[in-house]
Coordinates of C-alpha atoms in Angstrom, one line a residue:
M1 CA 2.0 -26.2 -12.7
R2 CA 3.8 -24.3 -15.4
A3 CA 5.9 -23.4 -12.2
S4 CA 7.6 -26.4 -12.8
Y5 CA 9.4 -24.5 -15.6
T6 CA 10.2 -21.8 -13.1
A7 CA 11.3 -24.1 -10.1
G8 CA 14.3 -24.6 -12.4
I9 CA 15.0 -20.8 -12.6
V10 CA 14.6 -20.6 -8.6
K11 CA 16.6 -23.2 -8.0
T12 CA 19.4 -21.6 -10.3
L13 CA 18.9 -18.2 -8.0
L14 CA 19.6 -20.1 -4.8
E15 CA 22.6 -22.4 -6.0
N16 CA 24.1 -19.2 -6.9
E17 CA 23.1 -17.3 -3.7
L18 CA 21.3 -14.5 -5.6
Y19 CA 19.5 -13.5 -2.5
F20 CA 16.9 -10.5 -2.6
D21 CA 16.0 -8.6 0.3
Y22 CA 12.3 -8.2 -1.0
V23 CA 10.2 -11.0 -3.0
A24 CA 6.7 -10.7 -4.0
G25 CA 4.8 -13.7 -5.4
I26 CA 0.9 -14.6 -6.3
S27 CA -0.6 -18.0 -7.1
A28 CA 2.2 -20.3 -7.8
G29 CA 4.3 -17.7 -7.4
A30 CA 3.6 -17.5 -3.8
S31 CA 4.9 -21.1 -3.2
H32 CA 8.2 -20.1 -4.9
C33 CA 8.3 -17.1 -3.0
V34 CA 8.1 -19.1 0.6
N35 CA 10.3 -21.8 -0.5
Y36 CA 12.9 -19.3 -2.2
L37 CA 12.8 -17.6 1.2
S38 CA 13.3 -20.8 3.2
R39 CA 16.4 -21.6 1.0
D40 CA 15.2 -25.0 0.2
K41 CA 16.5 -26.0 -3.2
E42 CA 14.8 -29.1 -2.9
R43 CA 11.5 -28.2 -1.9
V44 CA 11.6 -25.6 -5.0
E45 CA 11.5 -28.7 -7.3
R46 CA 9.6 -31.3 -5.3
S47 CA 6.7 -29.0 -5.0
F48 CA 5.9 -28.9 -8.8
V49 CA 7.3 -32.1 -9.8
D50 CA 7.8 -35.0 -7.4
F51 CA 4.8 -34.0 -5.6
V52 CA 2.3 -34.9 -8.3
L53 CA 3.2 -38.4 -7.9
D54 CA 1.4 -38.3 -4.2
P55 CA -2.0 -40.3 -4.7
N56 CA -3.6 -37.2 -2.6
F57 CA -2.6 -34.6 -5.0
G58 CA -5.6 -34.0 -6.9
G59 CA -7.3 -34.7 -10.1
W60 CA -10.8 -35.0 -11.4
K61 CA -12.0 -37.2 -8.7
S62 CA -10.7 -34.8 -6.2
L63 CA -12.6 -32.0 -8.0
L64 CA -16.0 -34.0 -8.0
K65 CA -15.5 -34.7 -4.4
G66 CA -15.3 -30.8 -3.7
D67 CA -11.3 -31.0 -2.7
G68 CA -10.5 -29.0 -6.0
Y69 CA -8.5 -30.2 -9.1
F70 CA -5.4 -29.7 -6.9
H71 CA -6.5 -31.0 -3.2
A72 CA -5.7 -27.5 -1.6
Q73 CA -6.3 -28.6 2.1
Y74 CA -3.9 -31.2 1.8
I75 CA -1.2 -29.5 -0.4
Y76 CA -0.9 -26.4 1.5
E77 CA -2.2 -27.2 5.1
E78 CA -1.3 -30.8 5.6
T79 CA 2.1 -31.6 3.6
P80 CA 4.1 -28.7 5.0
L81 CA 3.9 -30.0 8.8
P82 CA 7.2 -31.4 10.2
D83 CA 6.5 -34.6 9.8
S84 CA 4.7 -34.9 6.6
V85 CA 5.6 -35.7 3.0
L86 CA 6.8 -32.1 2.1
P87 CA 7.7 -30.4 5.5
F88 CA 8.5 -26.5 5.0
D89 CA 11.4 -25.0 7.2
F90 CA 9.6 -22.4 8.9
Q91 CA 12.1 -21.4 11.2
T92 CA 14.7 -20.3 8.3
F93 CA 11.9 -18.9 6.4
M94 CA 11.1 -16.5 9.7
D95 CA 14.8 -15.9 10.4
N96 CA 15.3 -14.6 6.5
P97 CA 15.2 -10.7 7.1
A98 CA 13.7 -10.2 3.3
Q99 CA 10.5 -8.7 3.2
M100 CA 7.7 -10.4 1.5
R101 CA 4.4 -9.7 0.0
I102 CA 2.1 -12.7 -1.1
G103 CA -1.2 -11.5 -3.3
V104 CA -4.4 -13.0 -2.6
F105 CA -8.1 -12.2 -4.0
D106 CA -10.9 -11.2 -1.7
L107 CA -14.0 -13.0 -3.1
E108 CA -16.5 -11.0 -1.3
R109 CA -14.6 -7.3 -1.6
A110 CA -13.2 -7.9 -5.1
Q111 CA -9.8 -6.6 -4.4
T112 CA -6.2 -7.9 -4.4
V113 CA -4.7 -8.1 -0.7
Y114 CA -1.3 -8.2 0.2
Y115 CA 0.1 -9.9 3.1
S116 CA 3.6 -9.7 4.4
K117 CA 5.6 -11.2 7.1
K118 CA 4.4 -9.0 9.9
D119 CA 0.9 -11.0 9.3
I120 CA 2.7 -14.4 9.9
H121 CA 3.2 -15.7 13.3
V122 CA 3.0 -19.4 12.9
L123 CA 3.2 -22.0 10.1
K124 CA -0.6 -22.3 9.7
D125 CA -0.9 -18.5 9.1
L126 CA 1.8 -18.7 6.1
M127 CA 0.1 -21.9 4.6
K128 CA -3.4 -20.4 4.6
I129 CA -2.1 -17.5 2.8
V130 CA -0.2 -19.2 0.4
R131 CA -3.3 -21.5 -0.3
S132 CA -5.4 -18.5 -0.6
S133 CA -3.1 -17.0 -3.2
S134 CA -3.3 -20.3 -5.1
S135 CA -7.1 -21.1 -4.9
L136 CA -7.8 -21.2 -8.9
P137 CA -11.2 -19.9 -9.5
I138 CA -13.8 -22.8 -9.9
M139 CA -11.3 -25.5 -10.0
M140 CA -10.7 -25.1 -6.4
P141 CA -12.9 -24.0 -3.5
P142 CA -12.3 -20.7 -1.9
T143 CA -10.0 -20.5 1.1
Q144 CA -11.7 -19.0 4.4
Y145 CA -8.8 -16.8 6.5
N146 CA -9.3 -14.1 8.9
N147 CA -13.0 -14.0 8.0
H148 CA -12.8 -13.6 4.5
L149 CA -13.2 -15.8 1.4
Y150 CA -10.0 -15.7 -0.8
I151 CA -9.3 -17.0 -4.3
D152 CA -6.2 -17.1 -6.5
G153 CA -4.2 -13.7 -6.2
G154 CA -4.1 -13.9 -10.2
V155 CA -7.5 -12.8 -10.6
A156 CA -6.7 -9.3 -10.8
C157 CA -3.6 -9.4 -12.6
G158 CA -1.0 -12.0 -11.5
I159 CA 2.1 -10.0 -11.7
P160 CA 2.9 -8.1 -8.6
L161 CA 4.6 -5.1 -9.9
E162 CA 2.1 -2.3 -8.4
V163 CA 2.9 -3.5 -5.0
A164 CA 6.8 -3.5 -5.3
K165 CA 6.3 0.0 -6.9
K166 CA 4.3 1.0 -4.0
D167 CA 6.9 -0.3 -1.6
G168 CA 9.4 2.0 -3.0
F169 CA 11.2 -0.2 -5.6
K170 CA 12.2 1.3 -9.0
K171 CA 14.4 -2.0 -10.3
F172 CA 12.8 -5.2 -10.8
F173 CA 13.8 -8.7 -11.5
V174 CA 10.7 -10.8 -12.5
V175 CA 10.2 -14.2 -13.5
L176 CA 7.3 -15.3 -15.7
T177 CA 5.8 -18.4 -16.9
R178 CA 4.7 -17.2 -20.1
E179 CA 6.8 -16.9 -23.1
R180 CA 7.9 -13.7 -24.7
G181 CA 5.4 -11.7 -26.6
F182 CA 2.5 -13.8 -25.0
R183 CA -0.5 -11.6 -23.8
R184 CA -3.8 -12.6 -22.4
K185 CA -7.1 -12.7 -24.6
P186 CA -10.5 -11.8 -23.2
L187 CA -12.4 -14.1 -20.6
K188 CA -13.9 -17.1 -22.3
F189 CA -17.3 -18.7 -20.9
K190 CA -18.3 -15.2 -19.3
T191 CA -22.1 -16.6 -18.9
A192 CA -20.9 -19.7 -17.0
I193 CA -18.3 -17.9 -14.6
K194 CA -21.2 -15.2 -14.0
A195 CA -23.6 -18.0 -13.1
F196 CA -21.0 -19.9 -10.8
Y197 CA -20.1 -16.6 -8.9
Q198 CA -23.8 -14.9 -9.1
K199 CA -23.2 -13.9 -5.5
F200 CA -19.9 -11.8 -6.6
P201 CA -20.7 -9.7 -9.7
E202 CA -17.8 -7.6 -8.7
T203 CA -15.5 -10.5 -9.2
V204 CA -16.9 -11.6 -12.2
E205 CA -16.0 -8.2 -13.8
A206 CA -12.4 -8.4 -12.3
L207 CA -12.0 -11.7 -14.2
A208 CA -13.5 -10.1 -17.1
N209 CA -10.8 -7.4 -17.1
R210 CA -8.1 -9.3 -16.3
H211 CA -6.6 -9.5 -19.5
L212 CA -6.4 -5.7 -19.6
L213 CA -4.4 -5.2 -16.6
Y214 CA -2.2 -8.0 -17.0
N215 CA -1.4 -7.1 -20.5
Q216 CA -1.0 -3.5 -19.5
T217 CA 1.6 -4.6 -16.6
L218 CA 3.7 -6.7 -19.2
D219 CA 3.8 -3.5 -21.5
E220 CA 4.8 -1.5 -18.5
L221 CA 7.6 -4.2 -17.7
E222 CA 8.7 -4.5 -21.2
D223 CA 9.3 -0.6 -21.2
L224 CA 11.0 -0.6 -17.9
A225 CA 13.5 -3.6 -19.3
A226 CA 14.1 -1.5 -22.3
A227 CA 15.2 1.3 -20.0
G228 CA 17.4 -0.8 -18.1
Y229 CA 15.2 -0.9 -15.1
A230 CA 13.9 -4.5 -15.4
C231 CA 15.5 -8.2 -15.9
I232 CA 12.3 -10.3 -17.2
I233 CA 12.9 -13.9 -17.4
Y234 CA 10.6 -15.5 -20.1
P235 CA 10.8 -19.3 -20.2
D236 CA 12.2 -20.4 -23.7
V237 CA 9.3 -22.4 -24.4
M238 CA 6.4 -23.5 -22.0
P239 CA 5.9 -27.4 -22.7
V240 CA 2.9 -27.9 -20.0
T241 CA -0.4 -26.3 -19.0
A242 CA -1.4 -25.0 -15.8
Y243 CA -3.2 -28.2 -15.1
E244 CA -0.6 -30.9 -16.1
T245 CA -0.3 -33.8 -14.2
D246 CA 1.9 -36.1 -15.8
Y247 CA 5.2 -36.6 -14.1
E248 CA 7.4 -37.1 -17.0
Q249 CA 6.1 -33.8 -18.7
L250 CA 6.8 -31.7 -15.6
K251 CA 10.3 -33.3 -14.9
K252 CA 11.1 -32.1 -18.4
S253 CA 9.6 -28.9 -18.1
Y254 CA 11.6 -28.4 -14.7
A255 CA 14.8 -29.6 -16.6
L256 CA 14.2 -26.9 -19.4
G257 CA 13.7 -24.2 -16.8
Y258 CA 16.9 -25.4 -15.1
M259 CA 19.1 -25.4 -18.2
Q260 CA 17.9 -21.7 -18.9
G261 CA 18.8 -20.9 -15.7
Q262 CA 22.2 -22.1 -16.0
R263 CA 22.7 -20.7 -19.3
D264 CA 21.6 -17.1 -18.4
C265 CA 22.7 -16.9 -14.8
E266 CA 25.6 -14.7 -15.4
V267 CA 23.4 -12.1 -17.4
W268 CA 21.2 -11.9 -14.4
K269 CA 24.7 -11.2 -12.3
Y270 CA 25.4 -8.5 -14.5
F271 CA 22.2 -7.0 -14.2
L272 CA 22.0 -7.4 -10.5
S273 CA 25.6 -6.1 -10.0
K274 CA 24.5 -2.6 -11.1
Y275 CA 22.1 -2.3 -8.5
Y276 CA 23.2 -4.2 -5.4

């Protein structure tokens, strides 16, 4: 739900027609990724603000029923349908020539897998992939897709810098949900997580090492930014947690992100003008 803030950033990009020909997203970033590529300014906001008012969105009752704190089946596989409450413009998405990468984490193989547009043929494919990338460990059930069990793509790191580098890119525009200076701390409750994922010891190890890779990636990005090869968008302040469900707080979070986008857009344009 911290992506409510970055929704304001993404909407600013769309309003200013700052269209990238390559976009990568993980976890909540996967939703922003596909909404951005479908050019749907309203869905960008609604997905992380208004949607929380839907009684089927989730919560503790949903978690206890086994549907997840965020009701993944409903959110990702039902509401994007044409006649549902949050329809997704699949045709515009597919017609967009931009490349896309969405990171998921294979629970059984304990490795990050990246899906691209060539893996997507129908809306169901896309929504399964986005759901997979967003299936928070413990708080949401794993997503089964293509005979694999997937959980949140952020398990290994959460910032898709490596895949962009492997795809040949050397300059990066990065939108983060944490404030400048943030660094992840070592995993808490490892014993409990080890018990929960007792059949998947390598995944437990990936979770335990996540902070190392995440912090290393942030360090690398900041070095790239210092050298002029990256523009990093940090939120001025992050007013909500990952599990926020209060509509007013999410609306405030979005508004703060949007105001930051309006303030800084010319700076982004200057950075991008050097590389377009």
